[in-house]
Amino acid sequence: HNTMASGGRDTLDDLLRSFKSYVEKIESKSKGPTAAEMKTLGKNILKIREMIHSLQTATKEEKTGSFAKLCKADFFKSALYWVPALSADSNNALGHVWCMGLTLEPFATDMDDYLRENPEIIVKLVQGYETEKNALVFGQILKQAVKHAPVSYLITQSPLIWKFFEYVGDTGSYVVKQDAFATFKTMFTRSNKINKKIMARFLSANFEKFFLEFNRLLTAKQYVVKRQSLKLLSEILQERQNFKIMIRYISDPKHLDLVVGNMTTQDPKQKGIRFEAFHVFKFFVANPNKPEGIIANLRTNKADLLATLSHMQRDNTEYGKELPMLIQKVQSI
């Protein structure tokens, strides 16, 4: 495969011209698109996917040229608006083209500029979680997009970041919740230095509001929501860039109450919750400069905490060397 015509095969230019004319034709009508029109548009997207897929072995120049054509034809943005009316196959193809654009160099670097110039794309992708039918297509693209610093920056500088708490909370479909949580987690746990700085700045500027929302997830009725949130919380707290945020979080007795509540649950089905809560609890106990409020709280709950921690020691779950050390610290309070 290559991007040039061979034996009458369509070039990428031909396919993008066709795409544009199909879209213009559909948009010029007062009524919505017919099934036949969407089928034609879908076939065109499948052909574009095939051609872009063949670029994996192309030269850097060919890749750059093809990507520039997709951007110039506004394929990325325009195609997103037709997701609700396209078939599952066509949407998968569209997701594939988008993800290649976001991950395959040199596309990925150019994509930063394209997304900066078209912030409405980010809005469209995030709001994709509002309709279950399309959530996974938009989610697949968004999970790759948030790895790009400009996207994380745009989301955290807008009300979009707060929408995630709606998407991952107790209501709504399990599939959408899981996908939205995976995207949310990706934003906060990227290993990229710029992303880490963006998220640390965001948490610092919005500490109270963010943790008010986040703490609600720690009291969620659904096991998976609660367990994933505790795990993400411990990852946020142990990130070096978030040191000041971690100190602020572990200095508040109401945060300790939440974590202890999850860790001391007697429900045998909540073993995973206990495990994740333990990995947050250790931050409070290990802090050499505990505020008086935290010390008082630990003193009040000392008997319950020691009973729970001793039970954990008898349990077969892997807590490592930290558990005996924590028992010792709690005993000495």
mmCIF file of N, CA and C in Angstrom, residues 169-237:
data_model
loop_
_atom_site.group_PDB
_atom_site.id
_atom_site.type_symbol
_atom_site.label_atom_id
_atom_site.label_comp_id
_atom_site.label_asym_id
_atom_site.label_seq_id
_atom_site.Cartn_x
_atom_site.Cartn_y
_atom_site.Cartn_z
ATOM 1 N N GLY A 169 -19.175 8.722 38.945
ATOM 2 C CA GLY A 169 -19.891 8.554 40.218
ATOM 3 C C GLY A 169 -20.771 7.306 40.241
ATOM 4 N N ASP A 170 -21.697 7.267 41.210
ATOM 5 C CA ASP A 170 -22.513 6.070 41.428
ATOM 6 C C ASP A 170 -23.569 5.811 40.357
ATOM 7 N N THR A 171 -24.029 6.869 39.689
ATOM 8 C CA THR A 171 -25.104 6.667 38.705
ATOM 9 C C THR A 171 -24.517 6.352 37.333
ATOM 10 N N GLY A 172 -25.374 5.987 36.410
ATOM 11 C CA GLY A 172 -24.933 5.754 35.028
ATOM 12 C C GLY A 172 -24.431 4.350 34.766
ATOM 13 N N SER A 173 -24.083 4.121 33.518
ATOM 14 C CA SER A 173 -23.707 2.771 33.084
ATOM 15 C C SER A 173 -22.310 2.386 33.565
ATOM 16 N N TYR A 174 -22.151 1.134 33.923
ATOM 17 C CA TYR A 174 -20.878 0.613 34.427
ATOM 18 C C TYR A 174 -19.770 0.777 33.381
ATOM 19 N N VAL A 175 -20.094 0.476 32.132
ATOM 20 C CA VAL A 175 -19.098 0.533 31.036
ATOM 21 C C VAL A 175 -18.583 1.955 30.865
ATOM 22 N N VAL A 176 -19.510 2.929 30.871
ATOM 23 C CA VAL A 176 -19.114 4.336 30.707
ATOM 24 C C VAL A 176 -18.270 4.781 31.902
ATOM 25 N N LYS A 177 -18.718 4.393 33.092
ATOM 26 C CA LYS A 177 -18.004 4.752 34.326
ATOM 27 C C LYS A 177 -16.552 4.273 34.292
ATOM 28 N N GLN A 178 -16.375 3.015 33.880
ATOM 29 C CA GLN A 178 -15.035 2.420 33.837
ATOM 30 C C GLN A 178 -14.149 3.137 32.830
ATOM 31 N N ASP A 179 -14.730 3.441 31.678
ATOM 32 C CA ASP A 179 -13.954 4.095 30.626
ATOM 33 C C ASP A 179 -13.569 5.515 31.049
ATOM 34 N N ALA A 180 -14.548 6.232 31.628
ATOM 35 C CA ALA A 180 -14.293 7.612 32.064
ATOM 36 C C ALA A 180 -13.235 7.616 33.177
ATOM 37 N N PHE A 181 -13.298 6.623 34.071
ATOM 38 C CA PHE A 181 -12.313 6.565 35.165
ATOM 39 C C PHE A 181 -10.914 6.309 34.601
ATOM 40 N N ALA A 182 -10.820 5.435 33.600
ATOM 41 C CA ALA A 182 -9.514 5.132 32.985
ATOM 42 C C ALA A 182 -8.908 6.400 32.381
ATOM 43 N N THR A 183 -9.747 7.235 31.748
ATOM 44 C CA THR A 183 -9.264 8.494 31.157
ATOM 45 C C THR A 183 -8.825 9.455 32.263
ATOM 46 N N PHE A 184 -9.654 9.575 33.288
ATOM 47 C CA PHE A 184 -9.386 10.443 34.436
ATOM 48 C C PHE A 184 -8.057 10.056 35.089
ATOM 49 N N LYS A 185 -7.875 8.759 35.289
ATOM 50 C CA LYS A 185 -6.655 8.246 35.915
ATOM 51 C C LYS A 185 -5.426 8.533 35.037
ATOM 52 N N THR A 186 -5.580 8.354 33.724
ATOM 53 C CA THR A 186 -4.469 8.608 32.793
ATOM 54 C C THR A 186 -3.965 10.045 32.945
ATOM 55 N N MET A 187 -4.911 10.985 33.101
ATOM 56 C CA MET A 187 -4.510 12.392 33.242
ATOM 57 C C MET A 187 -3.641 12.609 34.475
ATOM 58 N N PHE A 188 -3.971 11.922 35.568
ATOM 59 C CA PHE A 188 -3.280 12.165 36.840
ATOM 60 C C PHE A 188 -2.041 11.298 37.049
ATOM 61 N N THR A 189 -1.831 10.308 36.192
ATOM 62 C CA THR A 189 -0.707 9.390 36.455
ATOM 63 C C THR A 189 0.251 9.270 35.273
ATOM 64 N N ARG A 190 0.233 10.254 34.378
ATOM 65 C CA ARG A 190 1.170 10.219 33.244
ATOM 66 C C ARG A 190 2.604 10.357 33.747
ATOM 67 N N SER A 191 3.526 9.634 33.118
ATOM 68 C CA SER A 191 4.925 9.726 33.556
ATOM 69 C C SER A 191 5.629 10.933 32.933
ATOM 70 N N ASN A 192 4.951 11.597 32.002
ATOM 71 C CA ASN A 192 5.522 12.742 31.312
ATOM 72 C C ASN A 192 5.647 13.947 32.274
ATOM 73 N N LYS A 193 6.835 14.563 32.309
ATOM 74 C CA LYS A 193 7.105 15.645 33.274
ATOM 75 C C LYS A 193 6.159 16.831 33.119
ATOM 76 N N ILE A 194 5.881 17.215 31.861
ATOM 77 C CA ILE A 194 5.017 18.388 31.640
ATOM 78 C C ILE A 194 3.613 18.092 32.157
ATOM 79 N N ASN A 195 3.112 16.900 31.848
ATOM 80 C CA ASN A 195 1.780 16.509 32.338
ATOM 81 C C ASN A 195 1.729 16.550 33.869
ATOM 82 N N LYS A 196 2.786 16.029 34.503
ATOM 83 C CA LYS A 196 2.830 16.000 35.977
ATOM 84 C C LYS A 196 2.736 17.419 36.541
ATOM 85 N N LYS A 197 3.457 18.354 35.898
ATOM 86 C CA LYS A 197 3.443 19.746 36.377
ATOM 87 C C LYS A 197 2.060 20.361 36.207
ATOM 88 N N ILE A 198 1.422 20.079 35.072
ATOM 89 C CA ILE A 198 0.077 20.620 34.804
ATOM 90 C C ILE A 198 -0.896 20.148 35.881
ATOM 91 N N MET A 199 -0.844 18.847 36.201
ATOM 92 C CA MET A 199 -1.778 18.292 37.170
ATOM 93 C C MET A 199 -1.470 18.797 38.581
ATOM 94 N N ALA A 200 -0.172 18.937 38.925
ATOM 95 C CA ALA A 200 0.196 19.447 40.257
ATOM 96 C C ALA A 200 -0.294 20.884 40.423
ATOM 97 N N ARG A 201 -0.154 21.686 39.358
ATOM 98 C CA ARG A 201 -0.625 23.084 39.406
ATOM 99 C C ARG A 201 -2.135 23.137 39.583
ATOM 100 N N PHE A 202 -2.811 22.258 38.837
ATOM 101 C CA PHE A 202 -4.278 22.210 38.915
ATOM 102 C C PHE A 202 -4.722 21.833 40.342
ATOM 103 N N LEU A 203 -4.108 20.789 40.917
ATOM 104 C CA LEU A 203 -4.490 20.331 42.259
ATOM 105 C C LEU A 203 -4.215 21.404 43.308
ATOM 106 N N SER A 204 -3.118 22.099 43.129
ATOM 107 C CA SER A 204 -2.747 23.144 44.072
ATOM 108 C C SER A 204 -3.760 24.299 44.023
ATOM 109 N N ALA A 205 -4.165 24.677 42.817
ATOM 110 C CA ALA A 205 -5.094 25.805 42.654
ATOM 111 C C ALA A 205 -6.535 25.434 43.017
ATOM 112 N N ASN A 206 -6.859 24.147 42.942
ATOM 113 C CA ASN A 206 -8.259 23.731 43.166
ATOM 114 C C ASN A 206 -8.374 22.683 44.267
ATOM 115 N N PHE A 207 -7.454 22.730 45.231
ATOM 116 C CA PHE A 207 -7.351 21.673 46.238
ATOM 117 C C PHE A 207 -8.700 21.358 46.901
ATOM 118 N N GLU A 208 -9.339 22.394 47.454
ATOM 119 C CA GLU A 208 -10.560 22.139 48.241
ATOM 120 C C GLU A 208 -11.683 21.569 47.398
ATOM 121 N N LYS A 209 -11.911 22.185 46.256
ATOM 122 C CA LYS A 209 -13.010 21.717 45.398
ATOM 123 C C LYS A 209 -12.732 20.302 44.888
ATOM 124 N N PHE A 210 -11.476 20.066 44.474
ATOM 125 C CA PHE A 210 -11.139 18.755 43.911
ATOM 126 C C PHE A 210 -11.345 17.659 44.953
ATOM 127 N N PHE A 211 -10.816 17.850 46.163
ATOM 128 C CA PHE A 211 -10.904 16.775 47.152
ATOM 129 C C PHE A 211 -12.298 16.649 47.772
ATOM 130 N N LEU A 212 -13.071 17.726 47.715
ATOM 131 C CA LEU A 212 -14.472 17.613 48.136
ATOM 132 C C LEU A 212 -15.185 16.628 47.198
ATOM 133 N N GLU A 213 -14.937 16.800 45.894
ATOM 134 C CA GLU A 213 -15.536 15.897 44.892
ATOM 135 C C GLU A 213 -14.929 14.496 45.009
ATOM 136 N N PHE A 214 -13.615 14.445 45.145
ATOM 137 C CA PHE A 214 -12.921 13.149 45.161
ATOM 138 C C PHE A 214 -13.325 12.327 46.385
ATOM 139 N N ASN A 215 -13.479 12.998 47.529
ATOM 140 C CA ASN A 215 -13.845 12.279 48.757
ATOM 141 C C ASN A 215 -15.212 11.613 48.636
ATOM 142 N N ARG A 216 -16.075 12.168 47.779
ATOM 143 C CA ARG A 216 -17.388 11.532 47.552
ATOM 144 C C ARG A 216 -17.204 10.158 46.915
ATOM 145 N N LEU A 217 -16.186 10.027 46.086
ATOM 146 C CA LEU A 217 -15.919 8.730 45.439
ATOM 147 C C LEU A 217 -15.475 7.703 46.482
ATOM 148 N N LEU A 218 -14.863 8.185 47.564
ATOM 149 C CA LEU A 218 -14.381 7.280 48.620
ATOM 150 C C LEU A 218 -15.525 6.779 49.506
ATOM 151 N N THR A 219 -16.720 7.367 49.299
ATOM 152 C CA THR A 219 -17.890 6.883 50.047
ATOM 153 C C THR A 219 -18.921 6.306 49.069
ATOM 154 N N ALA A 220 -18.492 6.062 47.833
ATOM 155 C CA ALA A 220 -19.421 5.535 46.819
ATOM 156 C C ALA A 220 -19.982 4.181 47.255
ATOM 157 N N LYS A 221 -21.193 3.891 46.811
ATOM 158 C CA LYS A 221 -21.812 2.596 47.148
ATOM 159 C C LYS A 221 -21.166 1.466 46.361
ATOM 160 N N GLN A 222 -20.698 1.797 45.154
ATOM 161 C CA GLN A 222 -20.169 0.739 44.290
ATOM 162 C C GLN A 222 -18.716 0.416 44.644
ATOM 163 N N TYR A 223 -18.486 -0.854 44.867
ATOM 164 C CA TYR A 223 -17.177 -1.378 45.266
ATOM 165 C C TYR A 223 -16.065 -0.910 44.319
ATOM 166 N N VAL A 224 -16.306 -1.078 43.015
ATOM 167 C CA VAL A 224 -15.245 -0.780 42.032
ATOM 168 C C VAL A 224 -14.883 0.702 42.048
ATOM 169 N N VAL A 225 -15.897 1.566 42.132
ATOM 170 C CA VAL A 225 -15.647 3.017 42.148
ATOM 171 C C VAL A 225 -14.768 3.367 43.358
ATOM 172 N N LYS A 226 -15.144 2.813 44.515
ATOM 173 C CA LYS A 226 -14.428 3.112 45.756
ATOM 174 C C LYS A 226 -12.990 2.575 45.704
ATOM 175 N N ARG A 227 -12.852 1.347 45.284
ATOM 176 C CA ARG A 227 -11.512 0.730 45.261
ATOM 177 C C ARG A 227 -10.580 1.467 44.287
ATOM 178 N N GLN A 228 -11.080 1.749 43.080
ATOM 179 C CA GLN A 228 -10.248 2.446 42.086
ATOM 180 C C GLN A 228 -9.861 3.835 42.580
ATOM 181 N N SER A 229 -10.804 4.504 43.259
ATOM 182 C CA SER A 229 -10.540 5.872 43.725
ATOM 183 C C SER A 229 -9.476 5.886 44.816
ATOM 184 N N LEU A 230 -9.534 4.913 45.728
ATOM 185 C CA LEU A 230 -8.507 4.814 46.777
ATOM 186 C C LEU A 230 -7.128 4.553 46.162
ATOM 187 N N LYS A 231 -7.098 3.696 45.148
ATOM 188 C CA LYS A 231 -5.829 3.361 44.472
ATOM 189 C C LYS A 231 -5.264 4.604 43.771
ATOM 190 N N LEU A 232 -6.153 5.336 43.087
ATOM 191 C CA LEU A 232 -5.708 6.551 42.397
ATOM 192 C C LEU A 232 -5.233 7.588 43.416
ATOM 193 N N LEU A 233 -5.939 7.703 44.544
ATOM 194 C CA LEU A 233 -5.538 8.664 45.579
ATOM 195 C C LEU A 233 -4.119 8.370 46.061
ATOM 196 N N SER A 234 -3.807 7.092 46.306
ATOM 197 C CA SER A 234 -2.440 6.795 46.791
ATOM 198 C C SER A 234 -1.403 7.112 45.708
ATOM 199 N N GLU A 235 -1.776 6.936 44.428
ATOM 200 C CA GLU A 235 -0.834 7.281 43.340
ATOM 201 C C GLU A 235 -0.626 8.792 43.252
ATOM 202 N N ILE A 236 -1.708 9.559 43.448
ATOM 203 C CA ILE A 236 -1.597 11.027 43.417
ATOM 204 C C ILE A 236 -0.706 11.496 44.572
ATOM 205 N N LEU A 237 -0.912 10.921 45.760
ATOM 206 C CA LEU A 237 -0.154 11.360 46.946
ATOM 207 C C LEU A 237 1.321 10.994 46.885
#
